[in-house]
Amino acid sequence: MKNYKQKVAETTRFLKAHIEKLPEICILTGTGLGESVESLNISTLLEYKDIPNFPVSTVQSHFGRLLAGSMQGRRIIAMQGRFHLYEGYTSLEVTFSVRVMQELGVKILILSNAAGGLNLGFKTGDIMIIADHINLTGSNPLVGLNEETWGDRFPDMSSAYDKKLAGLAESSATKTGIYLQKGVYAGLKGPSLETPAEVRFLKTIGADAVGFSTVQEVIAAVHAGMKVLGLSTITNVHNPDAPAPASVEEIIAVAKGAAPKLETIIKEVVRNLDDNELN
Ligand code: HPA
């Protein structure tokens, strides 16, 4: 059986043969947010199912395609749809694409997700810059023998989310009249949504939003030396003192509604990147 590293190498070779120019930036979109990369000039479109070794996203509202092309003069790869632990994928499977991106030479990873708001100052449809995260999944993609060619055994996580990129997102939002929140994302395994007692716990430990993705990919990306920008769309807000059912249909609808705002921010960030950020 092929090992993980061989599979990453095989997928990288496949993509290199199909993509005109190697990407500098990867945009990874989550629930209902695939539309946020519409301004990409697409030169290659591949379905995940046609990419060797790629897992297939089993979640509704994830397209399951990889697009390569350019945006604002930068070489971009966009992954519309990600993989989650709750689908039954392992941490290594969830982060397989991040390793392929590393091998392709990607320097910046921009992730978006849908998240539940915990901070009662947040409103449905708000976009939150992820300032930091709390990994409560019980999984970590770096468990096992460390692959030294990929990164350090004990990667520093003191600034996992790049401050300059977050600053660019903030200034882009101000320029385009979009109101941005900023906060801490708690990553859970899911798929059951949070109980009111869990919501109180998450607020107590300092989380502003909660979701079932992102933290695995960010850990792998930081290990890989990439700079990370994370953006959460707040699709519902949890009030533990007045618990109300959250519907998945509503979550998807809110995420879709906020996708144009997200797209504006991503486009502006890419446009304003200076070359130093890509070293
Ligand atoms: N919890 C977890 N994930 C989510 C939520 C939530 O309330 N909303 C959107 N994704």
PDB file of C-alpha atoms and ligand atoms in Angstrom:
ATOM      1  CA  MET A   1       0.000   0.000   0.000  1.00  0.00           C
ATOM      2  CA  LYS A   2       1.250   3.437  -0.824  1.00  0.00           C
ATOM      3  CA  ASN A   3       2.104   5.557   2.146  1.00  0.00           C
ATOM      4  CA  TYR A   4       0.739   9.029   2.756  1.00  0.00           C
ATOM      5  CA  LYS A   5       3.797  10.849   1.445  1.00  0.00           C
ATOM      6  CA  GLN A   6       3.801   8.830  -1.782  1.00  0.00           C
ATOM      7  CA  LYS A   7       0.125   9.613  -2.277  1.00  0.00           C
ATOM      8  CA  VAL A   8       0.761  13.328  -1.745  1.00  0.00           C
ATOM      9  CA  ALA A   9       3.590  13.141  -4.309  1.00  0.00           C
ATOM     10  CA  GLU A  10       1.381  11.318  -6.808  1.00  0.00           C
ATOM     11  CA  THR A  11      -1.445  13.852  -6.481  1.00  0.00           C
ATOM     12  CA  THR A  12       1.035  16.721  -6.744  1.00  0.00           C
ATOM     13  CA  ARG A  13       2.428  15.257  -9.976  1.00  0.00           C
ATOM     14  CA  PHE A  14      -1.086  14.896 -11.370  1.00  0.00           C
ATOM     15  CA  LEU A  15      -1.955  18.510 -10.562  1.00  0.00           C
ATOM     16  CA  LYS A  16       1.334  19.838 -11.933  1.00  0.00           C
ATOM     17  CA  ALA A  17       0.493  18.131 -15.215  1.00  0.00           C
ATOM     18  CA  HIS A  18      -2.977  19.725 -15.293  1.00  0.00           C
ATOM     19  CA  ILE A  19      -2.305  23.240 -14.043  1.00  0.00           C
ATOM     20  CA  GLU A  20      -0.733  25.869 -16.280  1.00  0.00           C
ATOM     21  CA  LYS A  21       1.037  27.865 -13.589  1.00  0.00           C
ATOM     22  CA  LEU A  22       1.876  26.719 -10.075  1.00  0.00           C
ATOM     23  CA  PRO A  23      -0.267  28.466  -7.463  1.00  0.00           C
ATOM     24  CA  GLU A  24       0.993  30.921  -4.830  1.00  0.00           C
ATOM     25  CA  ILE A  25      -2.259  31.127  -2.918  1.00  0.00           C
ATOM     26  CA  CYS A  26      -4.890  28.550  -2.021  1.00  0.00           C
ATOM     27  CA  ILE A  27      -8.452  29.535  -1.175  1.00  0.00           C
ATOM     28  CA  LEU A  28     -10.384  26.840   0.653  1.00  0.00           C
ATOM     29  CA  THR A  29     -14.107  27.476   0.876  1.00  0.00           C
ATOM     30  CA  GLY A  30     -16.620  25.923   3.230  1.00  0.00           C
ATOM     31  CA  THR A  31     -20.357  25.461   3.602  1.00  0.00           C
ATOM     32  CA  GLY A  32     -22.321  27.507   1.085  1.00  0.00           C
ATOM     33  CA  LEU A  33     -19.290  29.654   0.364  1.00  0.00           C
ATOM     34  CA  GLY A  34     -18.089  28.113  -2.905  1.00  0.00           C
ATOM     35  CA  GLU A  35     -19.488  31.120  -4.755  1.00  0.00           C
ATOM     36  CA  SER A  36     -16.973  33.385  -3.052  1.00  0.00           C
ATOM     37  CA  VAL A  37     -14.341  32.680  -5.706  1.00  0.00           C
ATOM     38  CA  GLU A  38     -16.398  33.723  -8.748  1.00  0.00           C
ATOM     39  CA  SER A  39     -13.923  36.410  -9.744  1.00  0.00           C
ATOM     40  CA  LEU A  40     -11.267  33.809 -10.440  1.00  0.00           C
ATOM     41  CA  ASN A  41     -10.194  33.576 -14.086  1.00  0.00           C
ATOM     42  CA  ILE A  42     -10.366  29.827 -14.319  1.00  0.00           C
ATOM     43  CA  SER A  43      -7.912  27.950 -16.502  1.00  0.00           C
ATOM     44  CA  THR A  44      -8.363  24.474 -14.974  1.00  0.00           C
ATOM     45  CA  LEU A  45     -11.403  22.882 -13.345  1.00  0.00           C
ATOM     46  CA  LEU A  46     -11.171  19.424 -11.821  1.00  0.00           C
ATOM     47  CA  GLU A  47     -13.747  17.441  -9.892  1.00  0.00           C
ATOM     48  CA  TYR A  48     -12.329  15.990  -6.677  1.00  0.00           C
ATOM     49  CA  LYS A  49     -13.455  12.553  -7.813  1.00  0.00           C
ATOM     50  CA  ASP A  50     -11.118  12.823 -10.818  1.00  0.00           C
ATOM     51  CA  ILE A  51      -8.052  13.752  -8.749  1.00  0.00           C
ATOM     52  CA  PRO A  52      -6.057  10.698  -7.642  1.00  0.00           C
ATOM     53  CA  ASN A  53      -6.104  10.064  -3.877  1.00  0.00           C
ATOM     54  CA  PHE A  54      -8.376  13.037  -3.187  1.00  0.00           C
ATOM     55  CA  PRO A  55     -11.151  12.340  -0.715  1.00  0.00           C
ATOM     56  CA  VAL A  56     -14.644  13.229  -1.922  1.00  0.00           C
ATOM     57  CA  SER A  57     -16.692  15.724   0.037  1.00  0.00           C
ATOM     58  CA  THR A  58     -19.910  14.067   1.222  1.00  0.00           C
ATOM     59  CA  VAL A  59     -21.538  17.242   2.494  1.00  0.00           C
ATOM     60  CA  GLN A  60     -24.367  19.060   0.726  1.00  0.00           C
ATOM     61  CA  SER A  61     -23.455  22.624  -0.272  1.00  0.00           C
ATOM     62  CA  HIS A  62     -19.827  21.706  -0.959  1.00  0.00           C
ATOM     63  CA  PHE A  63     -19.143  21.605  -4.715  1.00  0.00           C
ATOM     64  CA  GLY A  64     -16.195  19.246  -4.541  1.00  0.00           C
ATOM     65  CA  ARG A  65     -14.096  20.878  -7.222  1.00  0.00           C
ATOM     66  CA  LEU A  66     -10.691  22.367  -7.577  1.00  0.00           C
ATOM     67  CA  LEU A  67     -10.191  25.449  -9.710  1.00  0.00           C
ATOM     68  CA  ALA A  68      -6.876  26.894 -10.804  1.00  0.00           C
ATOM     69  CA  GLY A  69      -6.377  30.259 -12.414  1.00  0.00           C
ATOM     70  CA  SER A  70      -5.638  33.847 -11.621  1.00  0.00           C
ATOM     71  CA  MET A  71      -7.166  36.606  -9.536  1.00  0.00           C
ATOM     72  CA  GLN A  72      -5.825  40.157  -9.426  1.00  0.00           C
ATOM     73  CA  GLY A  73      -2.671  38.957 -11.194  1.00  0.00           C
ATOM     74  CA  ARG A  74      -1.933  36.268  -8.593  1.00  0.00           C
ATOM     75  CA  ARG A  75      -1.788  32.545  -9.257  1.00  0.00           C
ATOM     76  CA  ILE A  76      -4.567  30.908  -7.293  1.00  0.00           C
ATOM     77  CA  ILE A  77      -5.925  27.483  -6.588  1.00  0.00           C
ATOM     78  CA  ALA A  78      -9.419  27.348  -5.121  1.00  0.00           C
ATOM     79  CA  MET A  79     -10.841  24.312  -3.432  1.00  0.00           C
ATOM     80  CA  GLN A  80     -14.615  24.441  -3.333  1.00  0.00           C
ATOM     81  CA  GLY A  81     -15.468  22.074  -0.544  1.00  0.00           C
ATOM     82  CA  ARG A  82     -13.436  20.541   2.228  1.00  0.00           C
ATOM     83  CA  PHE A  83     -13.342  17.360   4.265  1.00  0.00           C
ATOM     84  CA  HIS A  84     -14.404  17.033   7.869  1.00  0.00           C
ATOM     85  CA  LEU A  85     -13.650  14.702  10.739  1.00  0.00           C
ATOM     86  CA  TYR A  86     -17.403  14.194  11.218  1.00  0.00           C
ATOM     87  CA  GLU A  87     -17.629  12.658   7.733  1.00  0.00           C
ATOM     88  CA  GLY A  88     -15.430   9.892   9.070  1.00  0.00           C
ATOM     89  CA  TYR A  89     -12.205  11.185   7.553  1.00  0.00           C
ATOM     90  CA  THR A  90      -9.056  11.055   9.626  1.00  0.00           C
ATOM     91  CA  SER A  91      -7.051  14.112  10.453  1.00  0.00           C
ATOM     92  CA  LEU A  92      -4.521  13.095   7.769  1.00  0.00           C
ATOM     93  CA  GLU A  93      -7.267  12.764   5.154  1.00  0.00           C
ATOM     94  CA  VAL A  94      -8.756  16.130   6.130  1.00  0.00           C
ATOM     95  CA  THR A  95      -5.350  17.772   5.608  1.00  0.00           C
ATOM     96  CA  PHE A  96      -4.251  15.775   2.550  1.00  0.00           C
ATOM     97  CA  SER A  97      -5.008  18.691   0.228  1.00  0.00           C
ATOM     98  CA  VAL A  98      -2.986  21.070   2.421  1.00  0.00           C
ATOM     99  CA  ARG A  99       0.069  18.825   1.972  1.00  0.00           C
ATOM    100  CA  VAL A 100      -0.505  18.759  -1.770  1.00  0.00           C
ATOM    101  CA  MET A 101      -0.694  22.570  -1.710  1.00  0.00           C
ATOM    102  CA  GLN A 102       2.577  22.662   0.213  1.00  0.00           C
ATOM    103  CA  GLU A 103       4.211  20.475  -2.427  1.00  0.00           C
ATOM    104  CA  LEU A 104       2.823  22.732  -5.169  1.00  0.00           C
ATOM    105  CA  GLY A 105       4.528  25.690  -3.484  1.00  0.00           C
ATOM    106  CA  VAL A 106       1.512  27.483  -2.006  1.00  0.00           C
ATOM    107  CA  LYS A 107       2.601  30.175   0.460  1.00  0.00           C
ATOM    108  CA  ILE A 108      -0.729  31.579   1.617  1.00  0.00           C
ATOM    109  CA  LEU A 109      -3.833  29.693   2.651  1.00  0.00           C
ATOM    110  CA  ILE A 110      -7.121  31.586   2.854  1.00  0.00           C
ATOM    111  CA  LEU A 111      -9.861  29.563   4.516  1.00  0.00           C
ATOM    112  CA  SER A 112     -13.516  30.314   4.921  1.00  0.00           C
ATOM    113  CA  ASN A 113     -16.097  28.466   6.951  1.00  0.00           C
ATOM    114  CA  ALA A 114     -19.601  28.723   8.310  1.00  0.00           C
ATOM    115  CA  ALA A 115     -19.700  29.037  12.071  1.00  0.00           C
ATOM    116  CA  GLY A 116     -22.127  29.433  14.913  1.00  0.00           C
ATOM    117  CA  GLY A 117     -21.782  32.692  16.829  1.00  0.00           C
ATOM    118  CA  LEU A 118     -21.150  32.516  20.581  1.00  0.00           C
ATOM    119  CA  ASN A 119     -20.408  36.184  21.109  1.00  0.00           C
ATOM    120  CA  LEU A 120     -23.782  37.858  21.555  1.00  0.00           C
ATOM    121  CA  GLY A 121     -22.402  40.961  19.868  1.00  0.00           C
ATOM    122  CA  PHE A 122     -22.404  38.987  16.602  1.00  0.00           C
ATOM    123  CA  LYS A 123     -25.260  38.998  14.118  1.00  0.00           C
ATOM    124  CA  THR A 124     -26.286  36.378  11.603  1.00  0.00           C
ATOM    125  CA  GLY A 125     -24.504  37.099   8.321  1.00  0.00           C
ATOM    126  CA  ASP A 126     -21.515  38.805   9.978  1.00  0.00           C
ATOM    127  CA  ILE A 127     -18.037  37.851   8.847  1.00  0.00           C
ATOM    128  CA  MET A 128     -15.420  37.225  11.519  1.00  0.00           C
ATOM    129  CA  ILE A 129     -11.684  37.289  11.011  1.00  0.00           C
ATOM    130  CA  ILE A 130     -10.302  34.308  12.891  1.00  0.00           C
ATOM    131  CA  ALA A 131      -7.732  35.792  15.271  1.00  0.00           C
ATOM    132  CA  ASP A 132      -6.965  32.434  16.881  1.00  0.00           C
ATOM    133  CA  HIS A 133      -8.461  29.000  17.403  1.00  0.00           C
ATOM    134  CA  ILE A 134      -9.049  26.373  20.077  1.00  0.00           C
ATOM    135  CA  ASN A 135      -8.717  22.810  18.835  1.00  0.00           C
ATOM    136  CA  LEU A 136     -11.326  20.761  20.690  1.00  0.00           C
ATOM    137  CA  THR A 137     -11.587  18.000  18.102  1.00  0.00           C
ATOM    138  CA  GLY A 138      -9.349  15.598  19.984  1.00  0.00           C
ATOM    139  CA  SER A 139      -7.428  15.133  16.708  1.00  0.00           C
ATOM    140  CA  ASN A 140      -4.252  16.625  15.348  1.00  0.00           C
ATOM    141  CA  PRO A 141      -2.824  15.999  11.866  1.00  0.00           C
ATOM    142  CA  LEU A 142       0.740  16.007  13.204  1.00  0.00           C
ATOM    143  CA  VAL A 143       0.332  12.953  15.424  1.00  0.00           C
ATOM    144  CA  GLY A 144       2.742  10.204  14.426  1.00  0.00           C
ATOM    145  CA  LEU A 145       6.249  10.310  13.044  1.00  0.00           C
ATOM    146  CA  ASN A 146       7.126  13.845  12.007  1.00  0.00           C
ATOM    147  CA  GLU A 147       7.856  14.319   8.310  1.00  0.00           C
ATOM    148  CA  GLU A 148      10.903  16.572   8.695  1.00  0.00           C
ATOM    149  CA  THR A 149      10.816  17.720   5.070  1.00  0.00           C
ATOM    150  CA  TRP A 150       7.356  19.152   5.733  1.00  0.00           C
ATOM    151  CA  GLY A 151       7.934  20.921   9.028  1.00  0.00           C
ATOM    152  CA  ASP A 152       9.047  20.891  12.656  1.00  0.00           C
ATOM    153  CA  ARG A 153       8.052  18.315  15.244  1.00  0.00           C
ATOM    154  CA  PHE A 154       6.615  20.996  17.549  1.00  0.00           C
ATOM    155  CA  PRO A 155       5.448  23.854  15.336  1.00  0.00           C
ATOM    156  CA  ASP A 156       4.941  27.184  17.048  1.00  0.00           C
ATOM    157  CA  MET A 157       1.295  28.246  17.147  1.00  0.00           C
ATOM    158  CA  SER A 158       1.709  31.625  18.849  1.00  0.00           C
ATOM    159  CA  SER A 159       0.626  33.403  15.668  1.00  0.00           C
ATOM    160  CA  ALA A 160      -1.085  30.717  13.636  1.00  0.00           C
ATOM    161  CA  TYR A 161      -3.256  33.302  11.858  1.00  0.00           C
ATOM    162  CA  ASP A 162      -1.073  35.842  10.086  1.00  0.00           C
ATOM    163  CA  LYS A 163      -1.498  39.323  11.540  1.00  0.00           C
ATOM    164  CA  LYS A 164      -0.577  41.119   8.317  1.00  0.00           C
ATOM    165  CA  LEU A 165      -3.157  39.179   6.320  1.00  0.00           C
ATOM    166  CA  ALA A 166      -5.765  39.847   9.007  1.00  0.00           C
ATOM    167  CA  GLY A 167      -4.836  43.542   8.830  1.00  0.00           C
ATOM    168  CA  LEU A 168      -5.256  43.476   5.048  1.00  0.00           C
ATOM    169  CA  ALA A 169      -8.681  41.881   5.461  1.00  0.00           C
ATOM    170  CA  GLU A 170      -9.636  44.594   7.944  1.00  0.00           C
ATOM    171  CA  SER A 171      -8.501  47.438   5.699  1.00  0.00           C
ATOM    172  CA  SER A 172     -10.176  45.798   2.677  1.00  0.00           C
ATOM    173  CA  ALA A 173     -13.439  45.594   4.610  1.00  0.00           C
ATOM    174  CA  THR A 174     -13.221  49.217   5.711  1.00  0.00           C
ATOM    175  CA  LYS A 175     -12.519  50.341   2.139  1.00  0.00           C
ATOM    176  CA  THR A 176     -15.461  48.409   0.746  1.00  0.00           C
ATOM    177  CA  GLY A 177     -17.887  49.283   3.557  1.00  0.00           C
ATOM    178  CA  ILE A 178     -18.101  45.775   4.992  1.00  0.00           C
ATOM    179  CA  TYR A 179     -18.317  45.392   8.751  1.00  0.00           C
ATOM    180  CA  LEU A 180     -15.982  42.707  10.094  1.00  0.00           C
ATOM    181  CA  GLN A 181     -15.902  40.994  13.464  1.00  0.00           C
ATOM    182  CA  LYS A 182     -12.776  39.443  14.909  1.00  0.00           C
ATOM    183  CA  GLY A 183     -12.566  36.556  17.325  1.00  0.00           C
ATOM    184  CA  VAL A 184     -11.563  33.089  18.421  1.00  0.00           C
ATOM    185  CA  TYR A 185     -12.874  30.016  16.580  1.00  0.00           C
ATOM    186  CA  ALA A 186     -13.473  26.829  18.533  1.00  0.00           C
ATOM    187  CA  GLY A 187     -13.113  23.729  16.353  1.00  0.00           C
ATOM    188  CA  LEU A 188     -15.229  20.738  17.396  1.00  0.00           C
ATOM    189  CA  LYS A 189     -15.573  17.337  15.773  1.00  0.00           C
ATOM    190  CA  GLY A 190     -19.368  17.524  15.333  1.00  0.00           C
ATOM    191  CA  PRO A 191     -21.676  16.725  13.672  1.00  0.00           C
ATOM    192  CA  SER A 192     -24.191  17.281  16.463  1.00  0.00           C
ATOM    193  CA  LEU A 193     -24.658  20.976  17.130  1.00  0.00           C
ATOM    194  CA  GLU A 194     -23.890  22.460  20.534  1.00  0.00           C
ATOM    195  CA  THR A 195     -26.013  22.058  23.641  1.00  0.00           C
ATOM    196  CA  PRO A 196     -26.663  25.211  25.701  1.00  0.00           C
ATOM    197  CA  ALA A 197     -24.244  23.882  28.349  1.00  0.00           C
ATOM    198  CA  GLU A 198     -21.565  23.420  25.677  1.00  0.00           C
ATOM    199  CA  VAL A 199     -22.235  26.936  24.415  1.00  0.00           C
ATOM    200  CA  ARG A 200     -21.672  28.308  27.948  1.00  0.00           C
ATOM    201  CA  PHE A 201     -18.472  26.269  28.226  1.00  0.00           C
ATOM    202  CA  LEU A 202     -17.155  27.509  24.867  1.00  0.00           C
ATOM    203  CA  LYS A 203     -17.879  31.128  25.783  1.00  0.00           C
ATOM    204  CA  THR A 204     -16.170  30.661  29.142  1.00  0.00           C
ATOM    205  CA  ILE A 205     -12.976  29.360  27.546  1.00  0.00           C
ATOM    206  CA  GLY A 206     -12.794  32.368  25.247  1.00  0.00           C
ATOM    207  CA  ALA A 207     -14.417  31.291  21.984  1.00  0.00           C
ATOM    208  CA  ASP A 208     -16.460  33.715  19.883  1.00  0.00           C
ATOM    209  CA  ALA A 209     -17.559  31.239  17.214  1.00  0.00           C
ATOM    210  CA  VAL A 210     -17.808  27.488  16.822  1.00  0.00           C
ATOM    211  CA  GLY A 211     -17.587  25.112  13.887  1.00  0.00           C
ATOM    212  CA  PHE A 212     -16.564  21.675  12.679  1.00  0.00           C
ATOM    213  CA  SER A 213     -13.705  22.509  10.343  1.00  0.00           C
ATOM    214  CA  THR A 214     -10.589  24.609   9.796  1.00  0.00           C
ATOM    215  CA  VAL A 215      -8.403  23.782  12.803  1.00  0.00           C
ATOM    216  CA  GLN A 216      -6.888  20.630  11.256  1.00  0.00           C
ATOM    217  CA  GLU A 217      -6.047  22.410   8.013  1.00  0.00           C
ATOM    218  CA  VAL A 218      -4.592  25.393   9.863  1.00  0.00           C
ATOM    219  CA  ILE A 219      -2.337  23.197  12.002  1.00  0.00           C
ATOM    220  CA  ALA A 220      -1.022  21.434   8.885  1.00  0.00           C
ATOM    221  CA  ALA A 221      -0.593  24.754   7.057  1.00  0.00           C
ATOM    222  CA  VAL A 222       1.340  26.334   9.938  1.00  0.00           C
ATOM    223  CA  HIS A 223       3.503  23.221  10.128  1.00  0.00           C
ATOM    224  CA  ALA A 224       4.061  23.668   6.392  1.00  0.00           C
ATOM    225  CA  GLY A 225       5.200  27.272   6.905  1.00  0.00           C
ATOM    226  CA  MET A 226       2.207  28.820   5.153  1.00  0.00           C
ATOM    227  CA  LYS A 227       0.643  32.115   6.156  1.00  0.00           C
ATOM    228  CA  VAL A 228      -2.997  31.703   7.054  1.00  0.00           C
ATOM    229  CA  LEU A 229      -6.045  33.946   6.819  1.00  0.00           C
ATOM    230  CA  GLY A 230      -9.285  32.528   8.232  1.00  0.00           C
ATOM    231  CA  LEU A 231     -12.744  34.028   7.719  1.00  0.00           C
ATOM    232  CA  SER A 232     -15.907  32.706   9.361  1.00  0.00           C
ATOM    233  CA  THR A 233     -19.409  33.544   8.236  1.00  0.00           C
ATOM    234  CA  ILE A 234     -21.624  33.633  11.299  1.00  0.00           C
ATOM    235  CA  THR A 235     -24.667  31.720  10.109  1.00  0.00           C
ATOM    236  CA  ASN A 236     -26.521  31.490  13.439  1.00  0.00           C
ATOM    237  CA  VAL A 237     -26.012  32.842  16.932  1.00  0.00           C
ATOM    238  CA  HIS A 238     -26.286  30.655  20.038  1.00  0.00           C
ATOM    239  CA  ASN A 239     -27.874  32.192  23.101  1.00  0.00           C
ATOM    240  CA  PRO A 240     -27.679  29.596  25.892  1.00  0.00           C
ATOM    241  CA  ASP A 241     -30.257  31.499  27.938  1.00  0.00           C
ATOM    242  CA  ALA A 242     -32.792  31.356  25.121  1.00  0.00           C
ATOM    243  CA  PRO A 243     -31.822  28.248  23.137  1.00  0.00           C
ATOM    244  CA  ALA A 244     -33.390  28.040  19.697  1.00  0.00           C
ATOM    245  CA  PRO A 245     -33.045  25.243  17.144  1.00  0.00           C
ATOM    246  CA  ALA A 246     -30.584  25.966  14.310  1.00  0.00           C
ATOM    247  CA  SER A 247     -31.568  24.609  10.911  1.00  0.00           C
ATOM    248  CA  VAL A 248     -28.972  23.423   8.425  1.00  0.00           C
ATOM    249  CA  GLU A 249     -31.025  24.885   5.551  1.00  0.00           C
ATOM    250  CA  GLU A 250     -30.911  28.284   7.233  1.00  0.00           C
ATOM    251  CA  ILE A 251     -27.173  27.959   7.903  1.00  0.00           C
ATOM    252  CA  ILE A 252     -26.550  27.234   4.216  1.00  0.00           C
ATOM    253  CA  ALA A 253     -28.848  30.057   3.088  1.00  0.00           C
ATOM    254  CA  VAL A 254     -27.096  32.601   5.338  1.00  0.00           C
ATOM    255  CA  ALA A 255     -23.666  31.392   4.167  1.00  0.00           C
ATOM    256  CA  LYS A 256     -24.720  31.746   0.525  1.00  0.00           C
ATOM    257  CA  GLY A 257     -26.100  35.208   1.203  1.00  0.00           C
ATOM    258  CA  ALA A 258     -22.795  36.308   2.737  1.00  0.00           C
ATOM    259  CA  ALA A 259     -20.617  34.802  -0.027  1.00  0.00           C
ATOM    260  CA  PRO A 260     -20.466  38.068  -2.065  1.00  0.00           C
ATOM    261  CA  LYS A 261     -19.104  39.959   0.983  1.00  0.00           C
ATOM    262  CA  LEU A 262     -16.525  37.258   1.486  1.00  0.00           C
ATOM    263  CA  GLU A 263     -15.602  37.398  -2.163  1.00  0.00           C
ATOM    264  CA  THR A 264     -15.094  41.170  -2.002  1.00  0.00           C
ATOM    265  CA  ILE A 265     -12.779  40.810   0.990  1.00  0.00           C
ATOM    266  CA  ILE A 266     -10.786  37.943  -0.530  1.00  0.00           C
ATOM    267  CA  LYS A 267     -10.387  39.811  -3.832  1.00  0.00           C
ATOM    268  CA  GLU A 268      -9.198  42.959  -2.055  1.00  0.00           C
ATOM    269  CA  VAL A 269      -6.769  41.023   0.127  1.00  0.00           C
ATOM    270  CA  VAL A 270      -5.294  39.308  -2.948  1.00  0.00           C
ATOM    271  CA  ARG A 271      -5.097  42.629  -4.815  1.00  0.00           C
ATOM    272  CA  ASN A 272      -3.259  44.329  -1.968  1.00  0.00           C
ATOM    273  CA  LEU A 273      -0.811  41.566  -1.143  1.00  0.00           C
ATOM    274  CA  ASP A 274       2.743  42.668  -1.374  1.00  0.00           C
ATOM    275  CA  ASP A 275       5.367  40.284  -2.687  1.00  0.00           C
ATOM    276  CA  ASN A 276       6.963  39.910   0.762  1.00  0.00           C
ATOM    277  CA  GLU A 277       3.883  38.058   1.933  1.00  0.00           C
ATOM    278  CA  LEU A 278       4.565  35.406  -0.663  1.00  0.00           C
ATOM    279  CA  ASN A 279       8.103  34.572   0.384  1.00  0.00           C
TER     280      ASN A 279
HETATM  281  N1  HPA B   1     -22.126  24.888  15.186  1.00  0.00           N
HETATM  282  C1  HPA B   1     -21.170  24.236  14.482  1.00  0.00           C
HETATM  283  N2  HPA B   1     -20.917  24.477  13.205  1.00  0.00           N
HETATM  284  C2  HPA B   1     -21.636  25.410  12.597  1.00  0.00           C
HETATM  285  C3  HPA B   1     -22.654  26.118  13.256  1.00  0.00           C
HETATM  286  C4  HPA B   1     -22.906  25.839  14.625  1.00  0.00           C
HETATM  287  O1  HPA B   1     -23.789  26.430  15.269  1.00  0.00           O
HETATM  288  N3  HPA B   1     -23.183  26.979  12.361  1.00  0.00           N
HETATM  289  C5  HPA B   1     -22.505  26.794  11.194  1.00  0.00           C
HETATM  290  N4  HPA B   1     -21.578  25.847  11.329  1.00  0.00           N
END
